[in-house]
Amino acid sequence: MKLEAVGLRKYFPVASGFSLRGARGWVKAVDGVSVEVAEGETLGIVGESGSGKTTLAKLFLLLERPTAGSLLFDGKAVADFGRDDFVRYRRAVQAVFQDPYSSLNPRMRVGQIVAEPLPRDSGMSRPMVAQRVAEVLHLVGLPRESPALYPHEFSGGQRQRIAIARALVTYPKFIILDEPVSALDVSIRAQILNLLKHLQEKLGLAYVIISHDLAAARYLATRLAVMYAGKLVETGECDAVYAEPLHPYTEALLSAALPLHPSARRQRIVLAGEVPNPVSPPSGCRFHPRCPRVLPQCSSQEPEWCEVRPGRFTACHLY
Ligand code: SF4
């Protein structure tokens, strides 16, 4: 089973005054992204805020419709889905969001929250639903009495465990993790990341982890995709990208992250300027106004996406 984005684009109209009819332009949040994730693997999608990674997550979760390109599930385009295909997709692809405080309804008991993604016509009786809820709460390490309690009776880390249990209840194959530990105390983050890793090994799940936190992405990811201003700039096996980043943006991003080993040293690359305005991104390579290794052709020619060495792809005129 595979989840695949092919040339995916998502443009949002920029309103002219109060009307959307005469849109002044387009925010190109995701602009021609192709990635895939297969059963059992973890794809880390990293980049600064404004890179388009959260919009990409929403496209995977069918919370946004693509402007162009396609999303394929098990080889079939979502655009051609019938009702049964959507039900199957929603069971197979679940999500855990950043903030366990706002993603859980405070008026619902945990038992109802966790059971929510199960379709009403799933054919499961109430005792079967209760049993499945108990199973997933046990899997994430929450106490037996949890279904009767409300979210406010749990700590931040426990709430994220509830969100993970809710994602597991439909027996998914893929879980989109959108900044899954960013809102948690540093002391709790490792516990949640360990839990996610344990669940992956036990249940054979595939993850797409969307993160600006490179340490969290590295802990889980087998492959890495780096985004900048709506485009992919580099993909490859996670360890290979960390050991030798190809694209100057990846290099700068990694130089700002803490090394895995305290004795490992990396020269910090400080980027000038800001992430570009997505309404009018720079011509040529979108990174050129900030690139420390810019070439004369970078401002006018867009670099092509190419395989620089086996399994290592990037878009940069240096290669
Ligand atoms: Fe830098 Fe040019 Fe490569 Fe863009 S294409 S990253 S500007 S060297």
mmCIF file of N, CA and C in Angstrom, residues 5-115:
data_model
loop_
_atom_site.group_PDB
_atom_site.id
_atom_site.type_symbol
_atom_site.label_atom_id
_atom_site.label_comp_id
_atom_site.label_asym_id
_atom_site.label_seq_id
_atom_site.Cartn_x
_atom_site.Cartn_y
_atom_site.Cartn_z
ATOM 1 N N ALA A 5 1.999 11.609 -3.693
ATOM 2 C CA ALA A 5 1.629 12.929 -4.226
ATOM 3 C C ALA A 5 2.382 13.101 -5.542
ATOM 4 N N VAL A 6 1.675 13.476 -6.597
ATOM 5 C CA VAL A 6 2.317 13.660 -7.902
ATOM 6 C C VAL A 6 2.052 15.076 -8.408
ATOM 7 N N GLY A 7 3.099 15.879 -8.434
ATOM 8 C CA GLY A 7 2.971 17.260 -8.935
ATOM 9 C C GLY A 7 1.890 18.051 -8.216
ATOM 10 N N LEU A 8 1.760 17.824 -6.923
ATOM 11 C CA LEU A 8 0.657 18.436 -6.158
ATOM 12 C C LEU A 8 0.850 19.943 -5.997
ATOM 13 N N ARG A 9 -0.230 20.698 -6.277
ATOM 14 C CA ARG A 9 -0.203 22.160 -6.108
ATOM 15 C C ARG A 9 -1.414 22.584 -5.288
ATOM 16 N N LYS A 10 -1.193 23.559 -4.411
ATOM 17 C CA LYS A 10 -2.324 24.189 -3.727
ATOM 18 C C LYS A 10 -2.088 25.686 -3.700
ATOM 19 N N TYR A 11 -2.925 26.416 -4.459
ATOM 20 C CA TYR A 11 -2.849 27.873 -4.509
ATOM 21 C C TYR A 11 -4.084 28.433 -3.808
ATOM 22 N N PHE A 12 -3.872 29.434 -2.965
ATOM 23 C CA PHE A 12 -5.003 30.115 -2.318
ATOM 24 C C PHE A 12 -5.143 31.500 -2.949
ATOM 25 N N PRO A 13 -6.383 31.921 -3.272
ATOM 26 C CA PRO A 13 -6.541 33.251 -3.876
ATOM 27 C C PRO A 13 -6.274 34.360 -2.868
ATOM 28 N N VAL A 14 -5.669 35.438 -3.340
ATOM 29 C CA VAL A 14 -5.472 36.619 -2.495
ATOM 30 C C VAL A 14 -6.570 37.592 -2.876
ATOM 31 N N ALA A 15 -7.393 37.951 -1.890
ATOM 32 C CA ALA A 15 -8.583 38.754 -2.183
ATOM 33 C C ALA A 15 -8.220 40.153 -2.642
ATOM 34 N N SER A 16 -9.070 40.680 -3.534
ATOM 35 C CA SER A 16 -8.957 42.076 -3.940
ATOM 36 C C SER A 16 -10.049 42.819 -3.183
ATOM 37 N N GLY A 17 -9.725 43.641 -2.218
ATOM 38 C CA GLY A 17 -10.720 44.300 -1.374
ATOM 39 C C GLY A 17 -11.505 43.243 -0.625
ATOM 40 N N PHE A 18 -12.873 43.317 -0.674
ATOM 41 C CA PHE A 18 -13.708 42.354 0.039
ATOM 42 C C PHE A 18 -14.110 41.193 -0.865
ATOM 43 N N SER A 19 -13.766 41.250 -2.130
ATOM 44 C CA SER A 19 -14.248 40.239 -3.056
ATOM 45 C C SER A 19 -13.138 39.287 -3.450
ATOM 46 N N LEU A 20 -13.500 37.981 -3.568
ATOM 47 C CA LEU A 20 -12.520 36.991 -4.032
ATOM 48 C C LEU A 20 -12.556 36.874 -5.551
ATOM 49 N N ARG A 21 -13.609 37.535 -6.156
ATOM 50 C CA ARG A 21 -13.778 37.360 -7.612
ATOM 51 C C ARG A 21 -12.595 37.893 -8.389
ATOM 52 N N GLY A 22 -12.206 39.096 -8.044
ATOM 53 C CA GLY A 22 -11.065 39.657 -8.758
ATOM 54 C C GLY A 22 -9.798 39.403 -7.968
ATOM 55 N N ALA A 23 -9.452 38.121 -7.775
ATOM 56 C CA ALA A 23 -8.280 37.789 -6.960
ATOM 57 C C ALA A 23 -7.045 38.512 -7.501
ATOM 58 N N ARG A 24 -6.292 39.114 -6.571
ATOM 59 C CA ARG A 24 -5.117 39.902 -6.972
ATOM 60 C C ARG A 24 -3.922 39.015 -7.284
ATOM 61 N N GLY A 25 -3.991 37.801 -6.812
ATOM 62 C CA GLY A 25 -2.872 36.897 -7.029
ATOM 63 C C GLY A 25 -3.139 35.598 -6.286
ATOM 64 N N TRP A 26 -2.105 34.791 -6.188
ATOM 65 C CA TRP A 26 -2.257 33.478 -5.565
ATOM 66 C C TRP A 26 -1.124 33.238 -4.589
ATOM 67 N N VAL A 27 -1.494 32.689 -3.427
ATOM 68 C CA VAL A 27 -0.470 32.214 -2.501
ATOM 69 C C VAL A 27 -0.153 30.789 -2.937
ATOM 70 N N LYS A 28 1.067 30.588 -3.404
ATOM 71 C CA LYS A 28 1.437 29.254 -3.893
ATOM 72 C C LYS A 28 2.006 28.457 -2.727
ATOM 73 N N ALA A 29 1.091 27.920 -1.899
ATOM 74 C CA ALA A 29 1.514 27.257 -0.657
ATOM 75 C C ALA A 29 2.258 25.960 -0.946
ATOM 76 N N VAL A 30 1.749 25.186 -1.900
ATOM 77 C CA VAL A 30 2.418 23.955 -2.338
ATOM 78 C C VAL A 30 2.472 24.049 -3.851
ATOM 79 N N ASP A 31 3.673 23.906 -4.412
ATOM 80 C CA ASP A 31 3.826 24.228 -5.832
ATOM 81 C C ASP A 31 4.569 23.146 -6.612
ATOM 82 N N GLY A 32 3.844 22.035 -6.861
ATOM 83 C CA GLY A 32 4.429 20.968 -7.678
ATOM 84 C C GLY A 32 5.264 20.000 -6.856
ATOM 85 N N VAL A 33 4.660 19.433 -5.813
ATOM 86 C CA VAL A 33 5.404 18.522 -4.932
ATOM 87 C C VAL A 33 5.070 17.064 -5.280
ATOM 88 N N SER A 34 6.117 16.249 -5.452
ATOM 89 C CA SER A 34 5.934 14.813 -5.681
ATOM 90 C C SER A 34 6.713 14.039 -4.618
ATOM 91 N N VAL A 35 5.992 13.308 -3.792
ATOM 92 C CA VAL A 35 6.631 12.439 -2.780
ATOM 93 C C VAL A 35 5.773 11.195 -2.600
ATOM 94 N N GLU A 36 6.377 10.149 -2.046
ATOM 95 C CA GLU A 36 5.584 8.959 -1.753
ATOM 96 C C GLU A 36 6.017 8.373 -0.426
ATOM 97 N N VAL A 37 5.083 7.664 0.180
ATOM 98 C CA VAL A 37 5.426 6.968 1.422
ATOM 99 C C VAL A 37 4.771 5.591 1.366
ATOM 100 N N ALA A 38 5.600 4.582 1.640
ATOM 101 C CA ALA A 38 5.111 3.207 1.556
ATOM 102 C C ALA A 38 4.853 2.670 2.960
ATOM 103 N N GLU A 39 4.101 1.560 3.017
ATOM 104 C CA GLU A 39 3.774 0.940 4.303
ATOM 105 C C GLU A 39 5.015 0.702 5.140
ATOM 106 N N GLY A 40 4.951 1.041 6.398
ATOM 107 C CA GLY A 40 6.041 0.739 7.327
ATOM 108 C C GLY A 40 7.168 1.749 7.369
ATOM 109 N N GLU A 41 7.204 2.715 6.427
ATOM 110 C CA GLU A 41 8.317 3.678 6.475
ATOM 111 C C GLU A 41 7.876 5.022 7.065
ATOM 112 N N THR A 42 8.848 5.867 7.357
ATOM 113 C CA THR A 42 8.529 7.203 7.872
ATOM 114 C C THR A 42 9.188 8.257 7.007
ATOM 115 N N LEU A 43 8.349 9.109 6.459
ATOM 116 C CA LEU A 43 8.846 10.226 5.664
ATOM 117 C C LEU A 43 8.805 11.472 6.538
ATOM 118 N N GLY A 44 9.934 12.120 6.712
ATOM 119 C CA GLY A 44 9.979 13.376 7.452
ATOM 120 C C GLY A 44 9.908 14.528 6.466
ATOM 121 N N ILE A 45 8.956 15.442 6.654
ATOM 122 C CA ILE A 45 8.879 16.631 5.796
ATOM 123 C C ILE A 45 9.262 17.822 6.663
ATOM 124 N N VAL A 46 10.398 18.440 6.338
ATOM 125 C CA VAL A 46 10.910 19.511 7.198
ATOM 126 C C VAL A 46 11.052 20.811 6.418
ATOM 127 N N GLY A 47 11.038 21.904 7.161
ATOM 128 C CA GLY A 47 11.184 23.231 6.566
ATOM 129 C C GLY A 47 10.724 24.265 7.583
ATOM 130 N N GLU A 48 11.068 25.532 7.324
ATOM 131 C CA GLU A 48 10.645 26.605 8.224
ATOM 132 C C GLU A 48 9.145 26.822 8.077
ATOM 133 N N SER A 49 8.554 27.644 8.983
ATOM 134 C CA SER A 49 7.130 27.941 8.793
ATOM 135 C C SER A 49 7.004 28.774 7.519
ATOM 136 N N GLY A 50 5.938 28.497 6.772
ATOM 137 C CA GLY A 50 5.759 29.172 5.476
ATOM 138 C C GLY A 50 6.342 28.359 4.329
ATOM 139 N N SER A 51 6.869 27.167 4.633
ATOM 140 C CA SER A 51 7.462 26.360 3.551
ATOM 141 C C SER A 51 6.393 25.567 2.813
ATOM 142 N N GLY A 52 5.193 25.434 3.396
ATOM 143 C CA GLY A 52 4.106 24.699 2.729
ATOM 144 C C GLY A 52 3.889 23.311 3.307
ATOM 145 N N LYS A 53 4.651 22.951 4.329
ATOM 146 C CA LYS A 53 4.559 21.567 4.820
ATOM 147 C C LYS A 53 3.203 21.277 5.486
ATOM 148 N N THR A 54 2.623 22.250 6.187
ATOM 149 C CA THR A 54 1.326 22.002 6.827
ATOM 150 C C THR A 54 0.215 21.917 5.775
ATOM 151 N N THR A 55 0.307 22.722 4.718
ATOM 152 C CA THR A 55 -0.696 22.611 3.637
ATOM 153 C C THR A 55 -0.587 21.240 2.973
ATOM 154 N N LEU A 56 0.645 20.752 2.819
ATOM 155 C CA LEU A 56 0.833 19.421 2.242
ATOM 156 C C LEU A 56 0.160 18.373 3.139
ATOM 157 N N ALA A 57 0.307 18.514 4.468
ATOM 158 C CA ALA A 57 -0.342 17.576 5.399
ATOM 159 C C ALA A 57 -1.860 17.631 5.213
ATOM 160 N N LYS A 58 -2.411 18.847 5.050
ATOM 161 C CA LYS A 58 -3.865 18.982 4.881
ATOM 162 C C LYS A 58 -4.326 18.331 3.577
ATOM 163 N N LEU A 59 -3.489 18.401 2.538
ATOM 164 C CA LEU A 59 -3.843 17.752 1.275
ATOM 165 C C LEU A 59 -3.886 16.229 1.474
ATOM 166 N N PHE A 60 -2.905 15.699 2.208
ATOM 167 C CA PHE A 60 -2.903 14.249 2.483
ATOM 168 C C PHE A 60 -4.143 13.835 3.277
ATOM 169 N N LEU A 61 -4.615 14.733 4.132
ATOM 170 C CA LEU A 61 -5.763 14.404 4.995
ATOM 171 C C LEU A 61 -7.099 14.766 4.351
ATOM 172 N N LEU A 62 -7.067 15.200 3.105
ATOM 173 C CA LEU A 62 -8.261 15.600 2.346
ATOM 174 C C LEU A 62 -8.985 16.775 3.003
ATOM 175 N N LEU A 63 -8.253 17.578 3.767
ATOM 176 C CA LEU A 63 -8.844 18.781 4.377
ATOM 177 C C LEU A 63 -8.773 19.941 3.386
ATOM 178 N N GLU A 64 -7.945 19.815 2.371
ATOM 179 C CA GLU A 64 -7.865 20.788 1.278
ATOM 180 C C GLU A 64 -7.916 20.014 -0.029
ATOM 181 N N ARG A 65 -8.479 20.661 -1.055
ATOM 182 C CA ARG A 65 -8.473 20.037 -2.396
ATOM 183 C C ARG A 65 -7.319 20.611 -3.182
ATOM 184 N N PRO A 66 -6.575 19.764 -3.890
ATOM 185 C CA PRO A 66 -5.453 20.315 -4.667
ATOM 186 C C PRO A 66 -5.924 21.192 -5.826
ATOM 187 N N THR A 67 -5.130 22.220 -6.134
ATOM 188 C CA THR A 67 -5.405 23.071 -7.289
ATOM 189 C C THR A 67 -5.024 22.311 -8.569
ATOM 190 N N ALA A 68 -3.976 21.529 -8.484
ATOM 191 C CA ALA A 68 -3.535 20.703 -9.619
ATOM 192 C C ALA A 68 -2.704 19.556 -9.067
ATOM 193 N N GLY A 69 -2.398 18.610 -9.945
ATOM 194 C CA GLY A 69 -1.636 17.435 -9.520
ATOM 195 C C GLY A 69 -2.559 16.399 -8.910
ATOM 196 N N SER A 70 -2.003 15.266 -8.504
ATOM 197 C CA SER A 70 -2.882 14.251 -7.911
ATOM 198 C C SER A 70 -2.291 13.602 -6.682
ATOM 199 N N LEU A 71 -3.234 13.074 -5.918
ATOM 200 C CA LEU A 71 -2.914 12.304 -4.735
ATOM 201 C C LEU A 71 -3.384 10.888 -5.045
ATOM 202 N N LEU A 72 -2.478 9.928 -4.899
ATOM 203 C CA LEU A 72 -2.822 8.541 -5.223
ATOM 204 C C LEU A 72 -2.754 7.690 -3.968
ATOM 205 N N PHE A 73 -3.724 6.813 -3.826
ATOM 206 C CA PHE A 73 -3.731 5.887 -2.706
ATOM 207 C C PHE A 73 -3.841 4.490 -3.272
ATOM 208 N N ASP A 74 -2.824 3.698 -3.020
ATOM 209 C CA ASP A 74 -2.824 2.343 -3.556
ATOM 210 C C ASP A 74 -2.974 2.357 -5.088
ATOM 211 N N GLY A 75 -2.374 3.371 -5.715
ATOM 212 C CA GLY A 75 -2.386 3.464 -7.173
ATOM 213 C C GLY A 75 -3.614 4.147 -7.749
ATOM 214 N N LYS A 76 -4.628 4.461 -6.933
ATOM 215 C CA LYS A 76 -5.850 5.077 -7.470
ATOM 216 C C LYS A 76 -5.897 6.554 -7.089
ATOM 217 N N ALA A 77 -6.219 7.416 -8.053
ATOM 218 C CA ALA A 77 -6.268 8.864 -7.793
ATOM 219 C C ALA A 77 -7.462 9.191 -6.908
ATOM 220 N N VAL A 78 -7.234 10.023 -5.894
ATOM 221 C CA VAL A 78 -8.321 10.443 -4.988
ATOM 222 C C VAL A 78 -9.434 11.128 -5.787
ATOM 223 N N ALA A 79 -9.037 11.850 -6.871
ATOM 224 C CA ALA A 79 -10.038 12.541 -7.702
ATOM 225 C C ALA A 79 -11.044 11.558 -8.301
ATOM 226 N N ASP A 80 -10.673 10.278 -8.433
ATOM 227 C CA ASP A 80 -11.586 9.282 -9.019
ATOM 228 C C ASP A 80 -12.283 8.441 -7.953
ATOM 229 N N PHE A 81 -12.142 8.836 -6.691
ATOM 230 C CA PHE A 81 -12.709 8.029 -5.604
ATOM 231 C C PHE A 81 -14.239 8.025 -5.626
ATOM 232 N N GLY A 82 -14.813 6.860 -5.324
ATOM 233 C CA GLY A 82 -16.238 6.767 -5.027
ATOM 234 C C GLY A 82 -16.417 6.786 -3.516
ATOM 235 N N ARG A 83 -17.662 6.667 -3.046
ATOM 236 C CA ARG A 83 -17.933 6.767 -1.607
ATOM 237 C C ARG A 83 -17.134 5.732 -0.803
ATOM 238 N N ASP A 84 -17.118 4.490 -1.276
ATOM 239 C CA ASP A 84 -16.416 3.428 -0.536
ATOM 240 C C ASP A 84 -14.917 3.700 -0.454
ATOM 241 N N ASP A 85 -14.380 4.279 -1.544
ATOM 242 C CA ASP A 85 -12.932 4.597 -1.533
ATOM 243 C C ASP A 85 -12.627 5.633 -0.462
ATOM 244 N N PHE A 86 -13.525 6.650 -0.341
ATOM 245 C CA PHE A 86 -13.296 7.686 0.690
ATOM 246 C C PHE A 86 -13.345 7.076 2.090
ATOM 247 N N VAL A 87 -14.308 6.176 2.309
ATOM 248 C CA VAL A 87 -14.416 5.532 3.635
ATOM 249 C C VAL A 87 -13.132 4.755 3.912
ATOM 250 N N ARG A 88 -12.656 4.021 2.925
ATOM 251 C CA ARG A 88 -11.431 3.223 3.083
ATOM 252 C C ARG A 88 -10.227 4.132 3.356
ATOM 253 N N TYR A 89 -10.165 5.251 2.619
ATOM 254 C CA TYR A 89 -9.036 6.186 2.780
ATOM 255 C C TYR A 89 -9.041 6.775 4.185
ATOM 256 N N ARG A 90 -10.232 7.194 4.640
ATOM 257 C CA ARG A 90 -10.309 7.857 5.957
ATOM 258 C C ARG A 90 -9.985 6.893 7.079
ATOM 259 N N ARG A 91 -10.235 5.603 6.873
ATOM 260 C CA ARG A 91 -9.833 4.616 7.881
ATOM 261 C C ARG A 91 -8.327 4.399 7.846
ATOM 262 N N ALA A 92 -7.796 4.385 6.636
ATOM 263 C CA ALA A 92 -6.377 4.019 6.481
ATOM 264 C C ALA A 92 -5.422 5.167 6.776
ATOM 265 N N VAL A 93 -5.900 6.417 6.620
ATOM 266 C CA VAL A 93 -5.009 7.578 6.792
ATOM 267 C C VAL A 93 -5.545 8.439 7.929
ATOM 268 N N GLN A 94 -4.860 8.441 9.033
ATOM 269 C CA GLN A 94 -5.301 9.197 10.209
ATOM 270 C C GLN A 94 -4.275 10.277 10.548
ATOM 271 N N ALA A 95 -4.603 11.105 11.559
ATOM 272 C CA ALA A 95 -3.719 12.238 11.864
ATOM 273 C C ALA A 95 -3.561 12.450 13.360
ATOM 274 N N VAL A 96 -2.401 12.968 13.736
ATOM 275 C CA VAL A 96 -2.184 13.470 15.098
ATOM 276 C C VAL A 96 -1.668 14.898 14.927
ATOM 277 N N PHE A 97 -2.356 15.857 15.566
ATOM 278 C CA PHE A 97 -1.983 17.257 15.392
ATOM 279 C C PHE A 97 -1.103 17.744 16.538
ATOM 280 N N GLN A 98 -0.614 18.964 16.328
ATOM 281 C CA GLN A 98 0.368 19.549 17.232
ATOM 282 C C GLN A 98 -0.140 19.736 18.660
ATOM 283 N N ASP A 99 -1.332 20.317 18.772
ATOM 284 C CA ASP A 99 -1.738 20.816 20.070
ATOM 285 C C ASP A 99 -2.791 19.928 20.732
ATOM 286 N N PRO A 100 -2.385 19.108 21.696
ATOM 287 C CA PRO A 100 -3.355 18.199 22.314
ATOM 288 C C PRO A 100 -4.373 18.929 23.183
ATOM 289 N N TYR A 101 -4.163 20.251 23.416
ATOM 290 C CA TYR A 101 -5.124 21.014 24.223
ATOM 291 C C TYR A 101 -6.315 21.423 23.372
ATOM 292 N N SER A 102 -6.064 21.829 22.112
ATOM 293 C CA SER A 102 -7.188 22.283 21.290
ATOM 294 C C SER A 102 -7.725 21.196 20.373
ATOM 295 N N SER A 103 -6.977 20.093 20.170
ATOM 296 C CA SER A 103 -7.475 19.092 19.219
ATOM 297 C C SER A 103 -8.459 18.101 19.859
ATOM 298 N N LEU A 104 -8.636 18.170 21.186
ATOM 299 C CA LEU A 104 -9.593 17.262 21.838
ATOM 300 C C LEU A 104 -10.776 18.070 22.365
ATOM 301 N N ASN A 105 -11.981 17.651 22.036
ATOM 302 C CA ASN A 105 -13.184 18.374 22.470
ATOM 303 C C ASN A 105 -13.320 18.285 24.001
ATOM 304 N N PRO A 106 -13.268 19.444 24.709
ATOM 305 C CA PRO A 106 -13.275 19.391 26.176
ATOM 306 C C PRO A 106 -14.599 18.899 26.762
ATOM 307 N N ARG A 107 -15.682 18.914 25.948
ATOM 308 C CA ARG A 107 -16.995 18.505 26.480
ATOM 309 C C ARG A 107 -17.263 17.018 26.276
ATOM 310 N N MET A 108 -16.368 16.346 25.587
ATOM 311 C CA MET A 108 -16.596 14.911 25.344
ATOM 312 C C MET A 108 -15.713 14.069 26.257
ATOM 313 N N ARG A 109 -16.245 12.921 26.652
ATOM 314 C CA ARG A 109 -15.419 12.003 27.433
ATOM 315 C C ARG A 109 -14.423 11.323 26.501
ATOM 316 N N VAL A 110 -13.326 10.865 27.108
ATOM 317 C CA VAL A 110 -12.242 10.286 26.305
ATOM 318 C C VAL A 110 -12.731 9.093 25.478
ATOM 319 N N GLY A 111 -13.643 8.304 26.051
ATOM 320 C CA GLY A 111 -14.172 7.148 25.315
ATOM 321 C C GLY A 111 -14.838 7.575 24.003
ATOM 322 N N GLN A 112 -15.610 8.688 24.060
ATOM 323 C CA GLN A 112 -16.292 9.185 22.841
ATOM 324 C C GLN A 112 -15.269 9.754 21.864
ATOM 325 N N ILE A 113 -14.301 10.506 22.406
ATOM 326 C CA ILE A 113 -13.279 11.135 21.546
ATOM 327 C C ILE A 113 -12.524 10.080 20.750
ATOM 328 N N VAL A 114 -12.117 9.025 21.449
ATOM 329 C CA VAL A 114 -11.297 7.998 20.792
ATOM 330 C C VAL A 114 -12.127 7.225 19.761
ATOM 331 N N ALA A 115 -13.425 7.033 20.053
ATOM 332 C CA ALA A 115 -14.274 6.258 19.132
ATOM 333 C C ALA A 115 -14.726 7.076 17.923
#
